Amino acid sequence: MTTKRHVNWTNRSVTAFAKDADPLDAIKEAAQALVLEARESGWEGPPFNPIYLAQMLGVQVEANSSVADARLAETEDGPKIEFNPRQVRERVRFSIAHEVAHLLFADWNEQIRNRATTRVGGDDWQLEMLCNLAASEFVLPIGSLDASSTVPPLPELMQQRRLFDVSTEAFLLRLARVASQPIGVFFASPIAATGRSRRYRVDYYVSSPTASRVKISRRNVPPDSVIQKCTAIGHTDYAIEDWVVGSPTVLECVGVPAYPRGGVYPRVAALVRFEISTEDLPRVRFLHGDVLHPGGSAPRFLCQLVNDRAKKWGGGVARKVAHRFPRAEVEFSDSLFRVPRGERLGSVIYSRATDDITVASMIAQEGFGPSLLPRIRYAALERCLKSVAARALAEKASIHMPRIGTGAAGGDWATIEEMLDDAVVRAGLSVTVYDPPPPRQQFELF
């Protein structure tokens, strides 16, 4: 059964390949046919090695550090795929799979196919989009994920993805195809980027079987969308927006590698959740990102936990804050000396970092160094949080922080999160907690 056409297909390679079928259906069928043939011959995973598919098709695969990502070319000995082994591992797998996908098109040998070396012009984006879809089928093939009634938040999905050693693009596309919960996934690329001004255009959209099949492929994303905030690979954010289906819908976004490689801004993957209300969203926002660059344009409080003997900001996040905002650290030190040591626990020292960022140093750890018991003092932290909440309300500021108290202080995050909810969120304030994006692993020869 074919799907309703949402794209005016004009690319010569694509129309010749699909004939009278919808190209989206045709590429899925062709990719799955190759996958099933490989599985019958013993291909196993995860992770699923796309080099196996290349070798099954009689294609040479060779590492070449001078290649940007990967390329496919015809040689005297037949087709050859060269790839850059210095890229992170999941990107290498996807790039090789992308070039294998080009072999599904009869005219693959009419020109060298270079992934991510030049900007896609004319209607070539149609061919590249189909190859991306096929590559997703190759690196995370049919049967890899179970259908689930509940799709967890995007940061948790990004952790799950590591188990399969695949790209974000491949993982989210497979998830959309099998999820029983109504979701959609789309990818958007930056266009007309000049300085800090940029806009995004949707590359393609895929929905789960129970979700709306909206027509947003090749549509420009509104300039005020949350997508604009994912300015680094792995950084996440979310918001409720109404441009996708015409009514308020939850969008969860994550930055993914640019196409072509080397762009100033990444592409953005977006998970669209249907039938979710504001009440279903977490009380505290958890994002993958850099707490030193808190999002939003309103006044912002950057909160950190410090000990009662600190003369300066110590290790971990505090050291990074000191490096980024040295004047704020000096202001903290000057203020701390004026507070007697016995009165420090439970107090907050506010130091101005920028015109709209204030560092709130909450003194809720007793001493420092090795200890048999946690050094966090929850009662002191509660007083700190109430102080921050009162001041943030007065200044109409949002609150941003790492997972405070869980490092050297030895605190329990479940307890701290509930305290955040009681003292801050229920006061009507926005709290965003930043976790670092999962580390990206370098490629190793299969």
Tab-separated table of C-alpha atoms in Angstrom:
chain	number	residue	atom	x	y	z
A	1	MET	CA	0.000	0.000	0.000
A	2	THR	CA	1.431	3.369	-0.989
A	3	THR	CA	1.296	6.478	1.135
A	4	LYS	CA	-0.044	9.837	0.142
A	5	ARG	CA	2.538	11.869	-1.728
A	6	HIS	CA	3.818	14.832	0.289
A	7	VAL	CA	6.750	15.728	-1.980
A	8	ASN	CA	6.885	16.683	-5.629
A	9	TRP	CA	9.533	14.177	-6.664
A	10	THR	CA	11.679	15.520	-9.511
A	11	ASN	CA	15.147	13.999	-9.065
A	12	ARG	CA	15.982	11.840	-12.078
A	13	SER	CA	17.627	9.079	-10.049
A	14	VAL	CA	14.697	8.946	-7.650
A	15	THR	CA	11.938	8.843	-10.249
A	16	ALA	CA	13.762	6.157	-12.247
A	17	PHE	CA	14.183	4.099	-9.087
A	18	ALA	CA	10.636	4.397	-7.767
A	19	LYS	CA	8.803	4.245	-11.112
A	20	ASP	CA	5.097	4.532	-10.236
A	21	ALA	CA	5.507	3.926	-6.485
A	22	ASP	CA	5.983	6.506	-3.785
A	23	PRO	CA	9.788	6.830	-3.377
A	24	LEU	CA	9.465	6.671	0.417
A	25	ASP	CA	7.754	3.292	0.179
A	26	ALA	CA	10.126	2.105	-2.546
A	27	ILE	CA	13.311	2.882	-0.617
A	28	LYS	CA	11.985	1.244	2.529
A	29	GLU	CA	11.092	-1.935	0.634
A	30	ALA	CA	14.438	-2.072	-1.190
A	31	ALA	CA	16.434	-1.477	1.990
A	32	GLN	CA	14.479	-4.052	3.972
A	33	ALA	CA	14.868	-6.609	1.195
A	34	LEU	CA	18.648	-6.226	1.384
A	35	VAL	CA	18.534	-6.405	5.187
A	36	LEU	CA	16.470	-9.601	5.199
A	37	GLU	CA	18.786	-11.211	2.678
A	38	ALA	CA	21.751	-10.329	4.896
A	39	ARG	CA	20.028	-11.678	8.008
A	40	GLU	CA	19.352	-14.958	6.208
A	41	SER	CA	23.053	-15.222	5.392
A	42	GLY	CA	24.087	-14.772	9.036
A	43	TRP	CA	24.283	-11.011	9.602
A	44	GLU	CA	23.915	-10.344	13.322
A	45	GLY	CA	23.785	-7.433	15.756
A	46	PRO	CA	23.454	-5.026	17.389
A	47	PRO	CA	25.559	-3.309	16.476
A	48	PHE	CA	24.912	-4.146	12.828
A	49	ASN	CA	28.006	-3.662	10.694
A	50	PRO	CA	27.139	-1.983	7.336
A	51	ILE	CA	30.431	-3.221	5.875
A	52	TYR	CA	28.836	-6.666	5.811
A	53	LEU	CA	26.204	-5.348	3.380
A	54	ALA	CA	28.864	-3.719	1.225
A	55	GLN	CA	30.881	-6.920	1.017
A	56	MET	CA	27.750	-8.906	0.261
A	57	LEU	CA	27.228	-6.595	-2.733
A	58	GLY	CA	30.834	-7.025	-3.869
A	59	VAL	CA	31.916	-3.538	-2.795
A	60	GLN	CA	35.437	-2.733	-1.601
A	61	VAL	CA	35.542	-0.757	1.656
A	62	GLU	CA	38.665	1.195	2.528
A	63	ALA	CA	39.680	3.746	5.186
A	64	ASN	CA	40.903	7.087	3.829
A	65	SER	CA	41.494	9.998	6.202
A	66	SER	CA	41.431	12.527	3.363
A	67	VAL	CA	37.728	11.832	2.749
A	68	ALA	CA	35.371	14.119	4.621
A	69	ASP	CA	32.873	11.411	5.610
A	70	ALA	CA	32.508	8.741	2.940
A	71	ARG	CA	32.275	8.435	-0.821
A	72	LEU	CA	31.284	5.861	-3.418
A	73	ALA	CA	33.079	5.590	-6.761
A	74	GLU	CA	33.446	3.130	-9.610
A	75	THR	CA	36.914	1.622	-10.071
A	76	GLU	CA	38.382	-0.940	-12.447
A	77	ASP	CA	37.688	-3.565	-9.779
A	78	GLY	CA	34.102	-2.470	-9.209
A	79	PRO	CA	32.393	-0.140	-6.709
A	80	LYS	CA	34.493	1.180	-3.842
A	81	ILE	CA	33.493	2.966	-0.648
A	82	GLU	CA	36.100	5.075	1.133
A	83	PHE	CA	35.419	6.411	4.623
A	84	ASN	CA	37.136	8.630	7.154
A	85	PRO	CA	38.027	6.504	10.208
A	86	ARG	CA	38.660	9.592	12.337
A	87	GLN	CA	34.980	10.414	12.617
A	88	VAL	CA	33.056	9.267	15.682
A	89	ARG	CA	31.972	5.659	15.451
A	90	GLU	CA	28.219	5.953	14.889
A	91	ARG	CA	28.813	8.583	12.189
A	92	VAL	CA	31.217	6.263	10.349
A	93	ARG	CA	28.665	3.453	10.409
A	94	PHE	CA	25.933	5.723	9.103
A	95	SER	CA	28.156	7.238	6.398
A	96	ILE	CA	29.133	3.807	5.076
A	97	ALA	CA	25.489	2.715	5.173
A	98	HIS	CA	24.543	5.880	3.268
A	99	GLU	CA	26.953	4.993	0.458
A	100	VAL	CA	25.648	1.412	0.375
A	101	ALA	CA	22.190	2.928	-0.099
A	102	HIS	CA	23.371	4.725	-3.239
A	103	LEU	CA	23.955	1.286	-4.761
A	104	LEU	CA	20.188	0.724	-4.723
A	105	PHE	CA	19.938	3.294	-7.526
A	106	ALA	CA	20.774	2.042	-11.008
A	107	ASP	CA	22.715	5.189	-11.955
A	108	TRP	CA	24.970	5.214	-8.890
A	109	ASN	CA	28.114	5.061	-11.056
A	110	GLU	CA	27.364	8.135	-13.153
A	111	GLN	CA	29.207	10.340	-10.674
A	112	ILE	CA	31.235	10.048	-7.483
A	113	ARG	CA	28.903	10.190	-4.510
A	114	ASN	CA	30.518	12.281	-1.761
A	115	ARG	CA	28.690	12.410	1.548
A	116	ALA	CA	29.018	15.738	3.356
A	117	THR	CA	31.648	17.416	1.208
A	118	THR	CA	29.565	19.898	-0.754
A	119	ARG	CA	26.191	21.474	-0.289
A	120	VAL	CA	23.303	19.627	-1.836
A	121	GLY	CA	21.931	21.673	-4.729
A	122	GLY	CA	18.851	21.538	-6.901
A	123	ASP	CA	16.727	18.463	-6.217
A	124	ASP	CA	19.663	16.271	-5.134
A	125	TRP	CA	18.328	16.584	-1.591
A	126	GLN	CA	15.635	14.081	-2.608
A	127	LEU	CA	18.221	11.425	-3.403
A	128	GLU	CA	20.231	12.174	-0.264
A	129	MET	CA	17.118	12.011	1.883
A	130	LEU	CA	16.208	8.566	0.546
A	131	CYS	CA	19.758	7.344	1.131
A	132	ASN	CA	19.557	8.578	4.717
A	133	LEU	CA	16.326	6.643	5.187
A	134	ALA	CA	17.872	3.504	3.734
A	135	ALA	CA	20.996	3.943	5.861
A	136	SER	CA	18.797	4.037	8.940
A	137	GLU	CA	17.276	0.730	7.882
A	138	PHE	CA	20.778	-0.736	7.526
A	139	VAL	CA	22.358	0.314	10.836
A	140	LEU	CA	19.263	-0.425	12.931
A	141	PRO	CA	17.272	-2.914	10.853
A	142	ILE	CA	13.777	-4.271	11.230
A	143	GLY	CA	13.284	-6.144	14.488
A	144	SER	CA	15.967	-4.198	16.380
A	145	LEU	CA	13.571	-2.303	18.664
A	146	ASP	CA	10.426	-3.473	20.403
A	147	ALA	CA	7.217	-1.472	20.144
A	148	SER	CA	6.575	0.381	23.384
A	149	SER	CA	3.440	1.991	24.767
A	150	THR	CA	5.589	4.665	26.433
A	151	VAL	CA	8.387	6.552	24.691
A	152	PRO	CA	10.722	7.991	27.367
A	153	PRO	CA	12.041	11.577	27.306
A	154	LEU	CA	14.563	12.393	24.593
A	155	PRO	CA	17.650	12.585	26.881
A	156	GLU	CA	16.857	9.042	28.057
A	157	LEU	CA	16.437	7.914	24.451
A	158	MET	CA	19.874	9.331	23.661
A	159	GLN	CA	21.316	7.122	26.412
A	160	GLN	CA	19.478	4.055	25.044
A	161	ARG	CA	20.841	4.779	21.579
A	162	ARG	CA	24.377	4.112	22.824
A	163	LEU	CA	23.476	0.477	23.407
A	164	PHE	CA	23.017	0.083	19.654
A	165	ASP	CA	26.031	2.197	18.610
A	166	VAL	CA	24.039	4.021	15.942
A	167	SER	CA	23.405	7.618	14.984
A	168	THR	CA	20.578	9.651	16.447
A	169	GLU	CA	18.992	9.761	13.008
A	170	ALA	CA	18.896	5.986	12.628
A	171	PHE	CA	17.669	5.392	16.166
A	172	LEU	CA	14.805	7.895	16.064
A	173	LEU	CA	13.652	6.758	12.637
A	174	ARG	CA	13.464	3.124	13.771
A	175	LEU	CA	11.688	4.212	16.944
A	176	ALA	CA	9.092	6.126	14.928
A	177	ARG	CA	8.409	3.121	12.730
A	178	VAL	CA	7.676	0.742	15.617
A	179	ALA	CA	6.305	2.907	18.449
A	180	SER	CA	2.734	2.193	19.487
A	181	GLN	CA	2.553	5.638	21.088
A	182	PRO	CA	1.578	8.374	18.584
A	183	ILE	CA	4.830	10.172	17.777
A	184	GLY	CA	6.539	11.671	14.765
A	185	VAL	CA	10.170	12.409	13.980
A	186	PHE	CA	11.555	15.029	11.641
A	187	PHE	CA	14.992	16.376	10.799
A	188	ALA	CA	15.688	19.985	9.929
A	189	SER	CA	18.750	21.629	8.383
A	190	PRO	CA	19.933	25.227	8.832
A	191	ILE	CA	19.470	27.445	5.808
A	192	ALA	CA	20.520	31.005	5.043
A	193	ALA	CA	22.755	31.192	8.111
A	194	THR	CA	24.464	34.577	8.470
A	195	GLY	CA	26.258	35.215	11.746
A	196	ARG	CA	23.840	34.362	14.523
A	197	SER	CA	20.812	34.683	12.275
A	198	ARG	CA	19.635	31.421	10.725
A	199	ARG	CA	16.530	29.528	9.719
A	200	TYR	CA	15.740	25.835	9.477
A	201	ARG	CA	13.932	23.765	6.880
A	202	VAL	CA	12.460	20.318	7.480
A	203	ASP	CA	14.326	17.631	5.538
A	204	TYR	CA	11.736	14.888	6.068
A	205	TYR	CA	9.156	13.583	8.529
A	206	VAL	CA	8.299	10.019	9.592
A	207	SER	CA	5.412	9.087	11.874
A	208	SER	CA	4.520	6.088	14.005
A	209	PRO	CA	1.598	3.922	12.813
A	210	THR	CA	-0.871	5.671	15.148
A	211	ALA	CA	0.285	9.263	14.586
A	212	SER	CA	-0.842	11.990	12.217
A	213	ARG	CA	0.853	12.046	8.823
A	214	VAL	CA	1.408	15.764	8.667
A	215	LYS	CA	2.791	17.502	5.596
A	216	ILE	CA	5.876	19.336	6.836
A	217	SER	CA	8.652	17.977	4.582
A	218	ARG	CA	10.595	20.910	3.032
A	219	ARG	CA	8.651	23.356	5.170
A	220	ASN	CA	10.459	26.276	6.796
A	221	VAL	CA	10.514	26.109	10.586
A	222	PRO	CA	9.208	29.226	12.370
A	223	PRO	CA	12.109	31.430	13.522
A	224	ASP	CA	10.944	31.357	17.155
A	225	SER	CA	10.843	27.552	17.372
A	226	VAL	CA	12.716	25.707	20.118
A	227	ILE	CA	14.735	24.128	17.310
A	228	GLN	CA	16.793	27.330	17.237
A	229	LYS	CA	18.163	26.519	20.709
A	230	CYS	CA	19.919	23.260	19.754
A	231	THR	CA	23.107	24.930	18.596
A	232	ALA	CA	25.503	22.083	19.487
A	233	ILE	CA	25.575	18.356	18.753
A	234	GLY	CA	23.926	16.396	21.538
A	235	HIS	CA	22.281	19.390	23.200
A	236	THR	CA	18.566	18.983	23.847
A	237	ASP	CA	15.564	21.174	24.575
A	238	TYR	CA	11.784	20.992	24.316
A	239	ALA	CA	8.710	23.211	24.097
A	240	ILE	CA	5.026	23.202	23.238
A	241	GLU	CA	4.440	24.623	19.751
A	242	ASP	CA	1.488	24.685	17.371
A	243	TRP	CA	3.040	24.949	13.904
A	244	VAL	CA	3.370	21.204	13.232
A	245	VAL	CA	-0.300	20.189	13.371
A	246	GLY	CA	-2.054	23.502	14.048
A	247	SER	CA	-2.592	22.818	17.748
A	248	PRO	CA	-0.259	22.750	20.796
A	249	THR	CA	2.139	19.816	20.460
A	250	VAL	CA	5.232	18.812	22.418
A	251	LEU	CA	8.507	19.015	20.452
A	252	GLU	CA	11.702	17.514	21.915
A	253	CYS	CA	14.826	18.434	19.973
A	254	VAL	CA	18.481	17.408	19.835
A	255	GLY	CA	21.381	18.707	17.764
A	256	VAL	CA	22.823	16.178	15.284
A	257	PRO	CA	25.846	16.437	12.944
A	258	ALA	CA	25.496	18.932	10.138
A	259	TYR	CA	25.032	17.877	6.551
A	260	PRO	CA	27.354	18.782	4.932
A	261	ARG	CA	30.005	18.324	7.599
A	262	GLY	CA	31.637	21.441	8.926
A	263	GLY	CA	28.589	23.693	9.108
A	264	VAL	CA	28.504	26.311	11.852
A	265	TYR	CA	25.238	24.952	13.202
A	266	PRO	CA	24.103	21.334	13.447
A	267	ARG	CA	21.026	19.803	11.964
A	268	VAL	CA	18.248	19.223	14.476
A	269	ALA	CA	16.232	16.072	15.124
A	270	ALA	CA	12.788	16.619	16.614
A	271	LEU	CA	10.511	14.131	18.354
A	272	VAL	CA	6.868	15.197	18.048
A	273	ARG	CA	4.579	13.897	20.783
A	274	PHE	CA	0.876	13.839	20.061
A	275	GLU	CA	-1.802	13.664	22.751
A	276	ILE	CA	0.454	14.968	25.543
A	277	SER	CA	-0.697	17.907	27.647
A	278	THR	CA	1.316	20.404	29.638
A	279	GLU	CA	0.540	18.426	32.784
A	280	ASP	CA	2.369	15.414	31.356
A	281	LEU	CA	5.681	17.280	31.104
A	282	PRO	CA	8.349	16.853	33.801
A	283	ARG	CA	8.142	19.313	36.682
A	284	VAL	CA	11.877	19.954	36.341
A	285	ARG	CA	13.292	20.262	32.829
A	286	PHE	CA	16.219	17.926	32.095
A	287	LEU	CA	18.336	18.794	29.082
A	288	HIS	CA	21.577	17.627	27.544
A	289	GLY	CA	23.698	20.717	27.250
A	290	ASP	CA	26.203	23.102	28.808
A	291	VAL	CA	25.052	24.732	32.032
A	292	LEU	CA	27.581	27.517	31.394
A	293	HIS	CA	25.422	28.594	28.453
A	294	PRO	CA	21.904	28.499	29.946
A	295	GLY	CA	19.132	28.888	27.401
A	296	GLY	CA	16.457	31.533	27.280
A	297	SER	CA	16.560	35.303	27.013
A	298	ALA	CA	15.036	36.270	30.378
A	299	PRO	CA	17.217	36.976	33.467
A	300	ARG	CA	18.838	33.678	34.475
A	301	PHE	CA	20.174	32.299	37.737
A	302	LEU	CA	22.989	29.771	37.406
A	303	CYS	CA	22.939	27.778	40.654
A	304	GLN	CA	25.796	25.779	42.107
A	305	LEU	CA	26.441	24.122	45.490
A	306	VAL	CA	29.574	25.083	47.421
A	307	ASN	CA	31.038	24.128	50.788
A	308	ASP	CA	31.263	26.339	53.871
A	309	ARG	CA	35.075	26.476	53.807
A	310	ALA	CA	35.443	27.527	50.182
A	311	LYS	CA	37.621	30.544	49.513
A	312	LYS	CA	37.174	30.201	45.778
A	313	TRP	CA	35.114	27.964	43.528
A	314	GLY	CA	36.642	24.469	43.631
A	315	GLY	CA	36.472	21.519	41.264
A	316	GLY	CA	33.887	20.110	38.862
A	317	VAL	CA	31.305	22.518	37.511
A	318	ALA	CA	32.373	25.244	39.957
A	319	ARG	CA	35.843	25.332	38.418
A	320	LYS	CA	34.320	25.727	34.953
A	321	VAL	CA	32.072	28.512	36.214
A	322	ALA	CA	35.129	30.266	37.670
A	323	HIS	CA	36.993	29.963	34.374
A	324	ARG	CA	34.057	31.372	32.399
A	325	PHE	CA	33.084	34.088	34.886
A	326	PRO	CA	36.292	35.081	36.789
A	327	ARG	CA	34.905	38.399	38.019
A	328	ALA	CA	31.907	36.619	39.527
A	329	GLU	CA	34.298	34.375	41.473
A	330	VAL	CA	36.132	37.389	42.864
A	331	GLU	CA	32.816	38.898	43.934
A	332	PHE	CA	31.901	35.585	45.606
A	333	SER	CA	35.198	35.475	47.544
A	334	ASP	CA	34.814	39.064	48.751
A	335	SER	CA	31.270	38.403	49.946
A	336	LEU	CA	32.123	35.087	51.616
A	337	PHE	CA	34.800	36.603	53.860
A	338	ARG	CA	32.157	38.876	55.365
A	339	VAL	CA	30.066	35.881	56.533
A	340	PRO	CA	31.239	34.110	59.745
A	341	ARG	CA	31.971	30.428	59.090
A	342	GLY	CA	29.357	29.286	61.617
A	343	GLU	CA	26.659	31.221	59.750
A	344	ARG	CA	27.485	30.180	56.204
A	345	LEU	CA	25.468	26.960	55.835
A	346	GLY	CA	22.095	27.774	54.317
A	347	SER	CA	23.119	31.130	52.886
A	348	VAL	CA	23.386	32.065	49.207
A	349	ILE	CA	25.956	34.397	47.681
A	350	TYR	CA	24.816	36.056	44.473
A	351	SER	CA	27.460	37.308	42.047
A	352	ARG	CA	26.842	38.989	38.725
A	353	ALA	CA	28.330	37.085	35.790
A	354	THR	CA	26.825	38.971	32.843
A	355	ASP	CA	24.040	41.492	32.363
A	356	ASP	CA	21.450	38.705	32.490
A	357	ILE	CA	23.226	35.827	34.301
A	358	THR	CA	23.625	35.730	38.074
A	359	VAL	CA	25.623	32.955	39.744
A	360	ALA	CA	23.843	31.758	42.887
A	361	SER	CA	26.356	29.925	45.102
A	362	MET	CA	24.353	27.896	47.630
A	363	ILE	CA	26.372	26.967	50.725
A	364	ALA	CA	24.963	23.562	51.635
A	365	GLN	CA	28.033	21.329	52.035
A	366	GLU	CA	29.955	21.080	55.288
A	367	GLY	CA	33.682	20.906	54.678
A	368	PHE	CA	35.367	19.062	51.830
A	369	GLY	CA	37.586	16.068	51.164
A	370	PRO	CA	37.104	12.324	51.883
A	371	SER	CA	34.351	11.498	54.351
A	372	LEU	CA	32.568	8.351	55.542
A	373	LEU	CA	29.254	10.223	55.431
A	374	PRO	CA	27.772	12.580	52.805
A	375	ARG	CA	28.832	16.181	53.318
A	376	ILE	CA	25.608	17.637	51.944
A	377	ARG	CA	23.327	19.336	54.466
A	378	TYR	CA	19.754	19.014	53.217
A	379	ALA	CA	18.246	21.487	55.689
A	380	ALA	CA	20.772	24.087	54.556
A	381	LEU	CA	20.029	23.314	50.921
A	382	GLU	CA	16.316	23.783	51.541
A	383	ARG	CA	16.969	27.258	52.954
A	384	CYS	CA	19.171	28.046	49.968
A	385	LEU	CA	16.522	26.962	47.477
A	386	LYS	CA	13.868	29.080	49.172
A	387	SER	CA	16.193	32.074	49.034
A	388	VAL	CA	16.887	31.516	45.339
A	389	ALA	CA	13.179	31.092	44.612
A	390	ALA	CA	12.263	34.342	46.361
A	391	ARG	CA	14.921	36.347	44.570
A	392	ALA	CA	14.182	34.744	41.183
A	393	LEU	CA	10.495	35.599	41.571
A	394	ALA	CA	11.374	39.191	42.394
A	395	GLU	CA	13.626	39.467	39.331
A	396	LYS	CA	11.389	37.313	37.074
A	397	ALA	CA	14.342	35.022	36.401
A	398	SER	CA	14.579	31.395	35.282
A	399	ILE	CA	16.759	28.938	37.220
A	400	HIS	CA	19.486	26.741	35.708
A	401	MET	CA	21.812	24.236	37.366
A	402	PRO	CA	23.743	20.967	37.039
A	403	ARG	CA	22.683	18.047	39.268
A	404	ILE	CA	23.688	19.918	42.385
A	405	GLY	CA	24.824	18.011	45.447
A	406	THR	CA	25.500	14.689	43.732
A	407	GLY	CA	29.265	15.040	43.347
A	408	ALA	CA	31.665	15.555	46.246
A	409	ALA	CA	28.741	16.450	48.528
A	410	GLY	CA	27.401	12.882	48.188
A	411	GLY	CA	23.736	13.873	47.991
A	412	ASP	CA	20.848	11.746	46.728
A	413	TRP	CA	19.385	13.222	43.549
A	414	ALA	CA	15.857	11.868	44.118
A	415	THR	CA	15.767	13.773	47.414
A	416	ILE	CA	17.199	16.940	45.872
A	417	GLU	CA	14.773	16.817	42.942
A	418	GLU	CA	11.805	16.642	45.295
A	419	MET	CA	13.212	19.576	47.256
A	420	LEU	CA	13.496	21.517	43.988
A	421	ASP	CA	9.871	20.806	43.238
A	422	ASP	CA	8.683	21.840	46.702
A	423	ALA	CA	10.758	24.994	47.091
A	424	VAL	CA	11.108	26.273	43.530
A	425	VAL	CA	8.764	24.737	40.947
A	426	ARG	CA	5.683	25.050	43.138
A	427	ALA	CA	6.537	28.707	43.547
A	428	GLY	CA	5.857	29.062	39.822
A	429	LEU	CA	9.435	29.101	38.598
A	430	SER	CA	11.106	27.333	35.690
A	431	VAL	CA	14.020	25.026	36.633
A	432	THR	CA	16.327	23.519	34.020
A	433	VAL	CA	18.869	20.843	34.970
A	434	TYR	CA	21.740	20.243	32.540
A	435	ASP	CA	23.451	16.905	31.999
A	436	PRO	CA	26.435	16.602	29.638
A	437	PRO	CA	25.576	14.868	26.340
A	438	PRO	CA	26.589	11.180	26.196
A	439	PRO	CA	30.228	10.897	25.049
A	440	ARG	CA	30.807	10.170	21.367
A	441	GLN	CA	33.182	7.297	20.701
A	442	GLN	CA	35.840	7.283	18.027
A	443	PHE	CA	35.692	4.725	15.275
A	444	GLU	CA	37.621	1.491	15.562
A	445	LEU	CA	38.208	-0.849	12.665
A	446	PHE	CA	35.595	-3.596	12.543
